[in-house]
PDB file of N, CA and C in Angstrom:
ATOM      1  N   UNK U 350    -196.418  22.081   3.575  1.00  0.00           N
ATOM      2  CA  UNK U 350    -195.113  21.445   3.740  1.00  0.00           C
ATOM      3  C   UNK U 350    -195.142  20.080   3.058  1.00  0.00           C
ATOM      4  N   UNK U 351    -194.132  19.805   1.995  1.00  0.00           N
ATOM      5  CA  UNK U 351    -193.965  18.286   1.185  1.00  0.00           C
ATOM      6  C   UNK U 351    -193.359  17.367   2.446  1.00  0.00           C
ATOM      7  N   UNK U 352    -193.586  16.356   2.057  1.00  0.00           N
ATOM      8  CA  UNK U 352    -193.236  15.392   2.919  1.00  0.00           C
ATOM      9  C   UNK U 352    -191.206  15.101   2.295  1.00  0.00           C
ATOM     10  N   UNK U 353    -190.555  15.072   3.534  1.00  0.00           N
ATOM     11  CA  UNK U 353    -189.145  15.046   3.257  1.00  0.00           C
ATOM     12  C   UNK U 353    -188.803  13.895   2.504  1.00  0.00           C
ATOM     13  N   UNK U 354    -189.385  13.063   2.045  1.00  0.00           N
ATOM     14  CA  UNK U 354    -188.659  11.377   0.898  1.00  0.00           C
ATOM     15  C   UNK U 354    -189.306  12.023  -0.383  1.00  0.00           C
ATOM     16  N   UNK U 355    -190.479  13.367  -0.366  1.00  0.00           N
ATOM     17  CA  UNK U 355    -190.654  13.483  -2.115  1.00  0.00           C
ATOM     18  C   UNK U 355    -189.500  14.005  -2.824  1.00  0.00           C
ATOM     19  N   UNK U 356    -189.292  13.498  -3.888  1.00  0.00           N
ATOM     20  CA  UNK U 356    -187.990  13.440  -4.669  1.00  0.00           C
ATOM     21  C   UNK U 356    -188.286  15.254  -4.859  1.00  0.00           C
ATOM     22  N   UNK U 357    -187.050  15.821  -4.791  1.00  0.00           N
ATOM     23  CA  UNK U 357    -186.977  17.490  -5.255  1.00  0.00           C
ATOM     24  C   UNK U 357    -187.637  17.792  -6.504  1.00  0.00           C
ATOM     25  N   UNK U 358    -187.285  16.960  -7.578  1.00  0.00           N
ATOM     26  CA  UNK U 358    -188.122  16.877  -8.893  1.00  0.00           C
ATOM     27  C   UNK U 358    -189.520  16.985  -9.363  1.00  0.00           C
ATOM     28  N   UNK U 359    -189.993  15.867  -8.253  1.00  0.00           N
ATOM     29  CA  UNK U 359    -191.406  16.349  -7.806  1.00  0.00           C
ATOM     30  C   UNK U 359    -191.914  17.390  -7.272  1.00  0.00           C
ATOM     31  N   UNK U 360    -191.064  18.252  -6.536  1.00  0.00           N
ATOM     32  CA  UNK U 360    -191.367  19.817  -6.240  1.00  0.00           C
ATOM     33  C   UNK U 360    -191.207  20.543  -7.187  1.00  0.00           C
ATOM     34  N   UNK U 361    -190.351  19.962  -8.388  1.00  0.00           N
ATOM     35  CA  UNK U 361    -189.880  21.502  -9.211  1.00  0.00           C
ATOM     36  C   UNK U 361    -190.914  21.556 -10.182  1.00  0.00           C
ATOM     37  N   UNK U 362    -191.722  20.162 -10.478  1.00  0.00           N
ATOM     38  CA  UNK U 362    -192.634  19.962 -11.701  1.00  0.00           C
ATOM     39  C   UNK U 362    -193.662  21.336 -12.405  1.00  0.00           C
ATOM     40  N   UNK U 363    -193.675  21.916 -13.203  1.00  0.00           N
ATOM     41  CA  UNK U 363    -194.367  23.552 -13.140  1.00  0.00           C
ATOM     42  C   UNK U 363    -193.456  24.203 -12.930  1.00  0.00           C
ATOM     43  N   UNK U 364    -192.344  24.119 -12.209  1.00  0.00           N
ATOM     44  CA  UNK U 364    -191.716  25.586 -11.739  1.00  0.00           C
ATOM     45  C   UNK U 364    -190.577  25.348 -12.592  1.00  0.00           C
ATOM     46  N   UNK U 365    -190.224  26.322 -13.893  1.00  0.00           N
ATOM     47  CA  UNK U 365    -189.623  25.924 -14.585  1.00  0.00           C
ATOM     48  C   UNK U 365    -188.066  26.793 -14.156  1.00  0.00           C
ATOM     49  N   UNK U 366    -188.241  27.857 -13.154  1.00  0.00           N
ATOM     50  CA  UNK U 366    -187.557  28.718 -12.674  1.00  0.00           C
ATOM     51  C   UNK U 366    -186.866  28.260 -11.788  1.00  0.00           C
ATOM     52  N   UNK U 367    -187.323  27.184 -10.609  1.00  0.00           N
ATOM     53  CA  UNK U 367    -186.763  26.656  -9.721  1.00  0.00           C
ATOM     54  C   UNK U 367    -185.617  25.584 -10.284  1.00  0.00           C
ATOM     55  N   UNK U 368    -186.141  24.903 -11.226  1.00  0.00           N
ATOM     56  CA  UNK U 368    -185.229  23.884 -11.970  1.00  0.00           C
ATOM     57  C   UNK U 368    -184.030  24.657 -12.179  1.00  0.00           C
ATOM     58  N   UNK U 369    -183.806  25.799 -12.111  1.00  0.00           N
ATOM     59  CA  UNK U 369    -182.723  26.053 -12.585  1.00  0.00           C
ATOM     60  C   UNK U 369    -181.758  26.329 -10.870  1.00  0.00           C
ATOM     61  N   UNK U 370    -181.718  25.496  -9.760  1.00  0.00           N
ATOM     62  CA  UNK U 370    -181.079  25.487  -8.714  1.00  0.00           C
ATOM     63  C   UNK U 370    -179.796  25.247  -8.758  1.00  0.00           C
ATOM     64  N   UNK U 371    -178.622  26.010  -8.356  1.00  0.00           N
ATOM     65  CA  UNK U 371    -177.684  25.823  -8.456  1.00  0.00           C
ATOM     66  C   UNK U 371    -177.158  23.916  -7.898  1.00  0.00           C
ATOM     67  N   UNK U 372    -175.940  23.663  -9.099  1.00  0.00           N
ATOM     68  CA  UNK U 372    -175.792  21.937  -8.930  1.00  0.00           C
ATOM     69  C   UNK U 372    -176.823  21.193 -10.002  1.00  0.00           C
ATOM     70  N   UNK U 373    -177.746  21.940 -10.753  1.00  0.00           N
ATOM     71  CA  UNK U 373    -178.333  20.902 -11.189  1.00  0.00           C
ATOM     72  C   UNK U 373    -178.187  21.065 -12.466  1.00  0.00           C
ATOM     73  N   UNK U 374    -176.821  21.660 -12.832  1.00  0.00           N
ATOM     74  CA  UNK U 374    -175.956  21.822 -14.118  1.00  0.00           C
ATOM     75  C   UNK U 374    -175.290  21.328 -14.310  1.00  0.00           C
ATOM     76  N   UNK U 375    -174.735  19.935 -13.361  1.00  0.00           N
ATOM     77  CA  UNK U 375    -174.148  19.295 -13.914  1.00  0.00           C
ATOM     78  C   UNK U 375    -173.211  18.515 -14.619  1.00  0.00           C
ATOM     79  N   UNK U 376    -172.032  18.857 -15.154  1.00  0.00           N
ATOM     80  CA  UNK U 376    -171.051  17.797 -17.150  1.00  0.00           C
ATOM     81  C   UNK U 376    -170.348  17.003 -16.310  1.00  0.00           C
ATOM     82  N   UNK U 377    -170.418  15.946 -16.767  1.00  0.00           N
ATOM     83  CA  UNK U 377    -169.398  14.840 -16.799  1.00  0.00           C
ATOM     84  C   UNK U 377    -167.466  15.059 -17.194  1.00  0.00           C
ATOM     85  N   UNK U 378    -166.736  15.205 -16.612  1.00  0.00           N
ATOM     86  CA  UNK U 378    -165.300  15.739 -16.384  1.00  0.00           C
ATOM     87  C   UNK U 378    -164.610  14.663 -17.064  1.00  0.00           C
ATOM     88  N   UNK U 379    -164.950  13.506 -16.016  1.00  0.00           N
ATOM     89  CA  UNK U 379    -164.176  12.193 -16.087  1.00  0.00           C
ATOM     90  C   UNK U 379    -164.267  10.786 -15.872  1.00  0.00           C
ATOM     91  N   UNK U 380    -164.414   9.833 -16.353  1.00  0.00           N
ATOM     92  CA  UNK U 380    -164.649   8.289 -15.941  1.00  0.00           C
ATOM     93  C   UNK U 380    -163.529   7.680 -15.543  1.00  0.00           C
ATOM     94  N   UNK U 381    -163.989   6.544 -14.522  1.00  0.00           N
ATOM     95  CA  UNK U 381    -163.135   5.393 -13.809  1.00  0.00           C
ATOM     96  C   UNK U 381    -163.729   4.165 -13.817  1.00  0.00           C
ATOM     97  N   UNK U 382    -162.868   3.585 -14.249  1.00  0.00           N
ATOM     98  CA  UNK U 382    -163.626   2.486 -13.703  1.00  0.00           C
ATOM     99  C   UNK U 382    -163.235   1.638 -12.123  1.00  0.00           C
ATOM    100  N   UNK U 383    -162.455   2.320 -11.758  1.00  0.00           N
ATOM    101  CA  UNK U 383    -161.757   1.878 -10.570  1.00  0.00           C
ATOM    102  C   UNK U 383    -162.437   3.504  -9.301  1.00  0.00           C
ATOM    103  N   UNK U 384    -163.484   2.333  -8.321  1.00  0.00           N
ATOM    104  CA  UNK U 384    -164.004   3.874  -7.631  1.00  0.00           C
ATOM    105  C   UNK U 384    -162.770   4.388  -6.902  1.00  0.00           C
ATOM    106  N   UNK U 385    -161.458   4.150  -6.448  1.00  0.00           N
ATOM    107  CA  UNK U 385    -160.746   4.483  -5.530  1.00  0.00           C
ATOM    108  C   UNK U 385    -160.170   5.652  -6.182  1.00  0.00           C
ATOM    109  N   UNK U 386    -159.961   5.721  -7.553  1.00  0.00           N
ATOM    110  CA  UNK U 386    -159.101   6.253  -8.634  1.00  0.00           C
ATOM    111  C   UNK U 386    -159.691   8.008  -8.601  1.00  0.00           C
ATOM    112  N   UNK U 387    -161.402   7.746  -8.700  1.00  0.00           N
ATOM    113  CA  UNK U 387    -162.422   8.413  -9.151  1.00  0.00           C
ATOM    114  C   UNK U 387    -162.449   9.415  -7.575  1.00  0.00           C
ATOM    115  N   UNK U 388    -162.393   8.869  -6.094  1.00  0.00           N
ATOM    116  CA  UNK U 388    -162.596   9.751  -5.273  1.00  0.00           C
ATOM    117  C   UNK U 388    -161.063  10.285  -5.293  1.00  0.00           C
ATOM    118  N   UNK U 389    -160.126  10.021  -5.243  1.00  0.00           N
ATOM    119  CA  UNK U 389    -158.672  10.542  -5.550  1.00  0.00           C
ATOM    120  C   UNK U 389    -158.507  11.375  -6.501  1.00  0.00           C
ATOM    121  N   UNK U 390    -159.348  11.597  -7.645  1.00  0.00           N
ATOM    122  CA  UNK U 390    -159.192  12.836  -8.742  1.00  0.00           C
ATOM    123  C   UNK U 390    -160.454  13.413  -8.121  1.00  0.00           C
ATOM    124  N   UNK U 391    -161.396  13.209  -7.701  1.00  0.00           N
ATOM    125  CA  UNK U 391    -162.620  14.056  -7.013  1.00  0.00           C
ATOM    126  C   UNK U 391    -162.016  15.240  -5.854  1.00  0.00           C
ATOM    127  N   UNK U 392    -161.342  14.235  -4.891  1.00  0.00           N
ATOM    128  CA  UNK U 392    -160.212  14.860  -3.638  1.00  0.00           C
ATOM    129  C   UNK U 392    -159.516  16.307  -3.975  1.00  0.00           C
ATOM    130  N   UNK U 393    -158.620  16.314  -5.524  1.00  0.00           N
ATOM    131  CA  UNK U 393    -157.862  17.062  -6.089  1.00  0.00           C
ATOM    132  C   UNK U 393    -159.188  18.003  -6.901  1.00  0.00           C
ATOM    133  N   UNK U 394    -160.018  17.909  -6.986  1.00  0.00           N
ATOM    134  CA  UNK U 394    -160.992  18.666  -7.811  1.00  0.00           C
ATOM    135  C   UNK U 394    -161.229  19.648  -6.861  1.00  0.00           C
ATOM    136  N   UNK U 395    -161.788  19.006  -5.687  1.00  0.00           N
ATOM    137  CA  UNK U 395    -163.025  19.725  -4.379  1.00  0.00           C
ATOM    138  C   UNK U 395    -161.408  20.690  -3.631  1.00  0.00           C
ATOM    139  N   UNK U 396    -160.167  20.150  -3.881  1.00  0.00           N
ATOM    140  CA  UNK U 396    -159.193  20.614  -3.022  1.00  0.00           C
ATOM    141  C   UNK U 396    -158.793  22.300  -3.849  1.00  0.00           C
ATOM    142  N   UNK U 397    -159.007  21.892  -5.402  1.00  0.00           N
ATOM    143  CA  UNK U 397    -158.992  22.920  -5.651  1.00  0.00           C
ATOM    144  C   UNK U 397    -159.447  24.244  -6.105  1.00  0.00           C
ATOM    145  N   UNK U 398    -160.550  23.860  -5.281  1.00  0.00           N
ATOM    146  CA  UNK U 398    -162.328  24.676  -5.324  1.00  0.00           C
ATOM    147  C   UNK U 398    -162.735  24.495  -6.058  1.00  0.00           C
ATOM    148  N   UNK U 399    -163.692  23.673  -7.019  1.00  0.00           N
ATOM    149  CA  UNK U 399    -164.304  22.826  -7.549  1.00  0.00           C
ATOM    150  C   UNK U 399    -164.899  22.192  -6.551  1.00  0.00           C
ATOM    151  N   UNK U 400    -166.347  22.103  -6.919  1.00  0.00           N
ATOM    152  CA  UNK U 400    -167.933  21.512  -6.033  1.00  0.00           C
ATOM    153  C   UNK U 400    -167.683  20.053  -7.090  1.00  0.00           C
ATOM    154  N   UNK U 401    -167.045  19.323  -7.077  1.00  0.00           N
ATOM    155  CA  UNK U 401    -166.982  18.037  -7.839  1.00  0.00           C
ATOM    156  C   UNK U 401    -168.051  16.469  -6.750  1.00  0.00           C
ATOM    157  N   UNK U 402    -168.766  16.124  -7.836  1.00  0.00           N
ATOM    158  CA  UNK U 402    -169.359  15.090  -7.218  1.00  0.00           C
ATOM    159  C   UNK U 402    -169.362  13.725  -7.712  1.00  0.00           C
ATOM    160  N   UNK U 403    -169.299  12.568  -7.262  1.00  0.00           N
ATOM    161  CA  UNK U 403    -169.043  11.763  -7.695  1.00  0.00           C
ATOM    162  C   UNK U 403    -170.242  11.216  -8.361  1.00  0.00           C
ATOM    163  N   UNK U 404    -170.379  10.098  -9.681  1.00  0.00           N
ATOM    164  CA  UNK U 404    -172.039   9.849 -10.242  1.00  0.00           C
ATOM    165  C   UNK U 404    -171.788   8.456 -10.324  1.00  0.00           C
ATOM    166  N   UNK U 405    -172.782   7.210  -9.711  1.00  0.00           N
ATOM    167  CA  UNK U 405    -172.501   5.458  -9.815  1.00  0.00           C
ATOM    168  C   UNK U 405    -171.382   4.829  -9.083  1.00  0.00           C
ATOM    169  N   UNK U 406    -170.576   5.828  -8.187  1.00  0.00           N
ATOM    170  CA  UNK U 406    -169.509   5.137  -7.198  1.00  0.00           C
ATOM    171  C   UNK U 406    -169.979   3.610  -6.752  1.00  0.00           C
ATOM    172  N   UNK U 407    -171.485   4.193  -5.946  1.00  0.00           N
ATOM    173  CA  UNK U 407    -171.367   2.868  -5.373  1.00  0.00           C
ATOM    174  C   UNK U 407    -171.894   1.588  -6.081  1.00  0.00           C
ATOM    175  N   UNK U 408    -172.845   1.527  -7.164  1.00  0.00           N
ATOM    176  CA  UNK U 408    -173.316   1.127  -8.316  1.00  0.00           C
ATOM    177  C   UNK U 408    -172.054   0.363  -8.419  1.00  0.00           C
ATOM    178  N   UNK U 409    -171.326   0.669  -9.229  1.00  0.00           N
ATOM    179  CA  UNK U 409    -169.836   0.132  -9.678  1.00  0.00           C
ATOM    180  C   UNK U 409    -169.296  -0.308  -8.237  1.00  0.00           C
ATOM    181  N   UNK U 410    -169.391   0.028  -7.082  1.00  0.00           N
ATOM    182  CA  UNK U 410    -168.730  -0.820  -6.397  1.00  0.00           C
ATOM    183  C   UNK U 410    -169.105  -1.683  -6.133  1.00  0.00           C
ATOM    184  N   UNK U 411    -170.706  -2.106  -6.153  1.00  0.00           N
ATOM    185  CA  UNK U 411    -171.316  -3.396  -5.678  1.00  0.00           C
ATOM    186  C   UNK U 411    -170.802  -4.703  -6.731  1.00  0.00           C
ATOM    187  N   UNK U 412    -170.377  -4.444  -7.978  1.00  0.00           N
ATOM    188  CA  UNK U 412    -170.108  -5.259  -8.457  1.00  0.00           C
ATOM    189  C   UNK U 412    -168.856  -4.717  -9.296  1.00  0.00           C
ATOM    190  N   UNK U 413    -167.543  -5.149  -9.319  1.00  0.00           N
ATOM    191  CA  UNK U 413    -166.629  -4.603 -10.103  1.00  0.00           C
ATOM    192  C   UNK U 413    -166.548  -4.939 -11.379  1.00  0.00           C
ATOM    193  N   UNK U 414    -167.396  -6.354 -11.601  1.00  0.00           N
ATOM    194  CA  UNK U 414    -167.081  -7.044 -12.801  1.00  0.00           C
ATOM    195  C   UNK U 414    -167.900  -6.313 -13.589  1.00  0.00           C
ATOM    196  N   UNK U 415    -169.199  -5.611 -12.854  1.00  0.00           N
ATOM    197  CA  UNK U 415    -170.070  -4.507 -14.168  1.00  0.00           C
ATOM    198  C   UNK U 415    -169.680  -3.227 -14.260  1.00  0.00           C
ATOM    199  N   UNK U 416    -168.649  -3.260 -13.714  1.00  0.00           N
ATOM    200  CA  UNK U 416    -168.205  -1.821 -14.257  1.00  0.00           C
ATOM    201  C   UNK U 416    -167.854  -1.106 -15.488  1.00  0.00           C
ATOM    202  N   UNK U 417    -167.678  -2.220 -16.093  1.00  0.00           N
ATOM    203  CA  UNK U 417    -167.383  -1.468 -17.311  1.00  0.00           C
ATOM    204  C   UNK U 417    -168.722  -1.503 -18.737  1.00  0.00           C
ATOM    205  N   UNK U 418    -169.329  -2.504 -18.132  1.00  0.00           N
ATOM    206  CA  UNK U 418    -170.838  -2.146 -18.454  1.00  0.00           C
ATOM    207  C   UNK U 418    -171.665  -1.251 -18.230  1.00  0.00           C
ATOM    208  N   UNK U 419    -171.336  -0.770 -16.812  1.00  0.00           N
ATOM    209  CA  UNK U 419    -171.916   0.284 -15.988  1.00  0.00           C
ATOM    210  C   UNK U 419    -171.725   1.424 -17.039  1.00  0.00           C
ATOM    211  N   UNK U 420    -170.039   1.559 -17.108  1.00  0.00           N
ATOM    212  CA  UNK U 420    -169.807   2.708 -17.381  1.00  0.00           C
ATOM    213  C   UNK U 420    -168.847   3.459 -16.631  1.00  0.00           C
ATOM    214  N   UNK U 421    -168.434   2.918 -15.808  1.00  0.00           N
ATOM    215  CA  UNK U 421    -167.806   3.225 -14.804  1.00  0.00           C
ATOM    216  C   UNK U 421    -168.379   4.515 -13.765  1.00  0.00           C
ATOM    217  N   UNK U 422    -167.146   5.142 -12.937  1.00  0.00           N
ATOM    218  CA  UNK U 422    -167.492   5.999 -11.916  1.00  0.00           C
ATOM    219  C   UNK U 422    -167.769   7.358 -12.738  1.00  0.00           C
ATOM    220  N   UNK U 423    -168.602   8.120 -12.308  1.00  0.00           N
ATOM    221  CA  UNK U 423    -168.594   9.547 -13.415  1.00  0.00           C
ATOM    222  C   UNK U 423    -168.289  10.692 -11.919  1.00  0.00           C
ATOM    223  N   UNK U 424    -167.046  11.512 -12.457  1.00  0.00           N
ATOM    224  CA  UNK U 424    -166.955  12.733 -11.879  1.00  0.00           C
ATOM    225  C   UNK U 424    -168.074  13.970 -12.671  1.00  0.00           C
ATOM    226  N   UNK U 425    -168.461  14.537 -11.795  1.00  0.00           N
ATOM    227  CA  UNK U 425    -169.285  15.620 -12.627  1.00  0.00           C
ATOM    228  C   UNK U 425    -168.938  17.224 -11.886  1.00  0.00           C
ATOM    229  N   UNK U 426    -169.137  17.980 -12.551  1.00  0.00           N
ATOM    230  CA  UNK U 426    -168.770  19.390 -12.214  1.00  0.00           C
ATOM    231  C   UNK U 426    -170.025  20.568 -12.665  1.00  0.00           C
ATOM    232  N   UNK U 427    -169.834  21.511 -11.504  1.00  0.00           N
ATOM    233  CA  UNK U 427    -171.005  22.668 -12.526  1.00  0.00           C
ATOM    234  C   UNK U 427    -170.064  23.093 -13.568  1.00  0.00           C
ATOM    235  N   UNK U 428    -171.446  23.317 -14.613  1.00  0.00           N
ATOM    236  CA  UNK U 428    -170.405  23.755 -16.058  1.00  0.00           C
ATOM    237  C   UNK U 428    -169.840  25.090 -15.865  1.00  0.00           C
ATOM    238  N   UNK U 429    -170.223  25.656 -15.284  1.00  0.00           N
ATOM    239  CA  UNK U 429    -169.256  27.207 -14.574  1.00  0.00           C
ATOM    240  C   UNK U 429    -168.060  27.037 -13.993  1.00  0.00           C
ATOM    241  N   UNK U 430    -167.897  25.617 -13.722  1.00  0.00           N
ATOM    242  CA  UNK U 430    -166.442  25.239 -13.256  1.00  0.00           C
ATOM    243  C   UNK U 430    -165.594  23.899 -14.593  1.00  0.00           C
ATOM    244  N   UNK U 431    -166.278  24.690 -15.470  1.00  0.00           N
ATOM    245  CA  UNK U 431    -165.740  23.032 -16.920  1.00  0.00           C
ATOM    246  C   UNK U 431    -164.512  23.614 -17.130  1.00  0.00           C
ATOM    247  N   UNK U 432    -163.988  24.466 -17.530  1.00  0.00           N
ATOM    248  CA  UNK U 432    -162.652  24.785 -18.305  1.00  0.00           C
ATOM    249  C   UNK U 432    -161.258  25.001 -16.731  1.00  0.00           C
ATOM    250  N   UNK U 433    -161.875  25.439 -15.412  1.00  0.00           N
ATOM    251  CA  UNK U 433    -161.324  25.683 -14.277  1.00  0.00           C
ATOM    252  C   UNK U 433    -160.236  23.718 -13.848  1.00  0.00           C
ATOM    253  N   UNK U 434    -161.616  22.162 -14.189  1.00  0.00           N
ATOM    254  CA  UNK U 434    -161.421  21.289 -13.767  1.00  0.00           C
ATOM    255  C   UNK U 434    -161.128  20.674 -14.529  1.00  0.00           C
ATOM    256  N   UNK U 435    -160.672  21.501 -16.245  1.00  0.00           N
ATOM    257  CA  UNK U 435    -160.054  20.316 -17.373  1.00  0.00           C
ATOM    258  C   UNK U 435    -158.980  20.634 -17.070  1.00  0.00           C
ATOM    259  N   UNK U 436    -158.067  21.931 -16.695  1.00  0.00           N
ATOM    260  CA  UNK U 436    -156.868  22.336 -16.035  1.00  0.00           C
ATOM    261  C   UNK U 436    -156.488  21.485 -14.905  1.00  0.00           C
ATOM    262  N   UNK U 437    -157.569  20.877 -14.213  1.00  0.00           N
ATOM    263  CA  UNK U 437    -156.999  20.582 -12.558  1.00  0.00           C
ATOM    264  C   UNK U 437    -156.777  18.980 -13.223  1.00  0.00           C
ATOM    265  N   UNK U 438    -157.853  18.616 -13.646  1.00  0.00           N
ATOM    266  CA  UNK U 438    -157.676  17.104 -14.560  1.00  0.00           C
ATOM    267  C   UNK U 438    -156.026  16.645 -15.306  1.00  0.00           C
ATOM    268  N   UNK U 439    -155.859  18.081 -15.769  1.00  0.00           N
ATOM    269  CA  UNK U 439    -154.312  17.823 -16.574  1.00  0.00           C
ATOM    270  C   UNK U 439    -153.307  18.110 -15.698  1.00  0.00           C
ATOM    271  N   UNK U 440    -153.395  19.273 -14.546  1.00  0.00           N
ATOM    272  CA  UNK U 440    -152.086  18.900 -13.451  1.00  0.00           C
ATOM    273  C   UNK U 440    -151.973  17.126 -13.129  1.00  0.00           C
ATOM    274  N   UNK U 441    -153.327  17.046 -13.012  1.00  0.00           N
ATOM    275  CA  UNK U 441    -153.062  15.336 -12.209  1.00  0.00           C
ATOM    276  C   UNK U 441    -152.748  14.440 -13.014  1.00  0.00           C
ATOM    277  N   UNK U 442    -152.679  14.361 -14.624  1.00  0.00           N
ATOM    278  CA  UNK U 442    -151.851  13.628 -15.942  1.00  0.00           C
ATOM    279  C   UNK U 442    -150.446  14.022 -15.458  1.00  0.00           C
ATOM    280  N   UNK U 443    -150.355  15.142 -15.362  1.00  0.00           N
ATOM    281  CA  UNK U 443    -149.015  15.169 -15.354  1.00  0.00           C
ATOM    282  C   UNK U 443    -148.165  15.226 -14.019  1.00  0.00           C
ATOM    283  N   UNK U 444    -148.953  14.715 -12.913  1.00  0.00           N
ATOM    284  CA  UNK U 444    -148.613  14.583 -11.688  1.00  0.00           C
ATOM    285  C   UNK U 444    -148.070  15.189 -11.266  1.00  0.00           C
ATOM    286  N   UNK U 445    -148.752  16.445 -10.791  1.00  0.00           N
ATOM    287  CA  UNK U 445    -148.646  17.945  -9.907  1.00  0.00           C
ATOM    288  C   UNK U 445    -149.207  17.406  -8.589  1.00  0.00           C
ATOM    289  N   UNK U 446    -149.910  16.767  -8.583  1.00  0.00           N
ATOM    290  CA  UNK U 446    -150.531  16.386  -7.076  1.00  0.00           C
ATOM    291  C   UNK U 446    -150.126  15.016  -6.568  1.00  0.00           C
ATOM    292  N   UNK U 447    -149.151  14.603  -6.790  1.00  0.00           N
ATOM    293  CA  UNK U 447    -148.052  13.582  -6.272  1.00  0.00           C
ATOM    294  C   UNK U 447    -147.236  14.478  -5.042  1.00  0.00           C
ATOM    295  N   UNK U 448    -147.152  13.111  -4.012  1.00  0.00           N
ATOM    296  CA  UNK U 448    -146.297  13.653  -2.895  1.00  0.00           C
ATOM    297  C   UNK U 448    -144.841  12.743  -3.255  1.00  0.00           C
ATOM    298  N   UNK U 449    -143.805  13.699  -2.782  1.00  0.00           N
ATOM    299  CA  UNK U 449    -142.961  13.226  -2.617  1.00  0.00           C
ATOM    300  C   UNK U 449    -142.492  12.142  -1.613  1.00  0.00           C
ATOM    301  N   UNK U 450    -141.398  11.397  -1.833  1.00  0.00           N
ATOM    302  CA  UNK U 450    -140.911  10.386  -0.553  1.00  0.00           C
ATOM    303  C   UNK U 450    -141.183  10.942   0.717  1.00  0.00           C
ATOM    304  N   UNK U 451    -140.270  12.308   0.876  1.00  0.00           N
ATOM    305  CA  UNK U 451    -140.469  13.065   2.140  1.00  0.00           C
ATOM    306  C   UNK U 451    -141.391  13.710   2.982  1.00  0.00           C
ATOM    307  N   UNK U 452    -142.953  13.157   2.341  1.00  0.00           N
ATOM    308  CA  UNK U 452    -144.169  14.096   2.726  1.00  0.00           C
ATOM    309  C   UNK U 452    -144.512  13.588   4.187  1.00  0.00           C
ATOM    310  N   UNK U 453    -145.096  14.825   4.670  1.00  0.00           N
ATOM    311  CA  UNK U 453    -145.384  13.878   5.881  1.00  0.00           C
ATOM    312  C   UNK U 453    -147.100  14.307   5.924  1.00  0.00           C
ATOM    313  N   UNK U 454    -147.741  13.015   5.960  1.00  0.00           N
ATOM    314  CA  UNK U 454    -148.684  12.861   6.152  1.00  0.00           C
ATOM    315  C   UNK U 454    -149.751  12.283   7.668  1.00  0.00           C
ATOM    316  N   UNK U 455    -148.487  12.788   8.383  1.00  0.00           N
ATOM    317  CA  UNK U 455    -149.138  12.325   9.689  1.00  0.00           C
ATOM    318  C   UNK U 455    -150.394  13.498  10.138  1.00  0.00           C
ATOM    319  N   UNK U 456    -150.434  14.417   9.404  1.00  0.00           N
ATOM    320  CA  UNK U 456    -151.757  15.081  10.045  1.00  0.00           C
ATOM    321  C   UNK U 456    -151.237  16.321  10.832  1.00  0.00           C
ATOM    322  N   UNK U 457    -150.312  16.047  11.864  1.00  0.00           N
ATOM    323  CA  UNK U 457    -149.137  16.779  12.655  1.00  0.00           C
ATOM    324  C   UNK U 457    -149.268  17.954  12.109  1.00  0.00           C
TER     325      UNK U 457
END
């Protein structure tokens, strides 16, 4: 039994078969430099089945002024879901996932 703080990486080292664990595929979708922006298109990703994860949220939040040094916030997706979340990316350009005045968001 590995001890639970060894990094997974360190387990996979040799096992060139295991490396291939689902999630560790990865692409970059979309950048923010604003993290609020980045979990709000993440929200609409994961809402519309898409495993979307966020990459440097909090990095970029500790300091806003390096964010754009950073690089900003990175959404990432498995590439089995790339062409599914450039679709979900362009409803939200064209604001499909806007609520109206009348929404009710009480939860109710």
């Amino acid at each position: 039994m590995h001890a639970s703080n060894e990094p997974l990486d360190g387990l996979l080292t040799g096992v060139p078969d295991l490396a291939r664990l689902p999630g560790r595929d990865l692409v970059e979708v979309a950048r923010y430099l604003i993290p609020l922006e980045a979990n709000l298109v993440q929200g609409c990703l994961v809402a519309s089945g898409i495993p979307a994860v966020l990459a440097d949220a909090h990095l970029v939040q500790t300091d806003m002024l390096l964010a754009p040094a950073l690089g900003g916030v990175r959404i990432l997706v498995p590439e089995d879901h790339l062409q599914h979340a450039l679709a979900v990316l362009a409803a939200f350009a064209r604001g499909e996932f806007e609520l109206g005045e009348d929404a009710d968001v009480s939860g109710a």
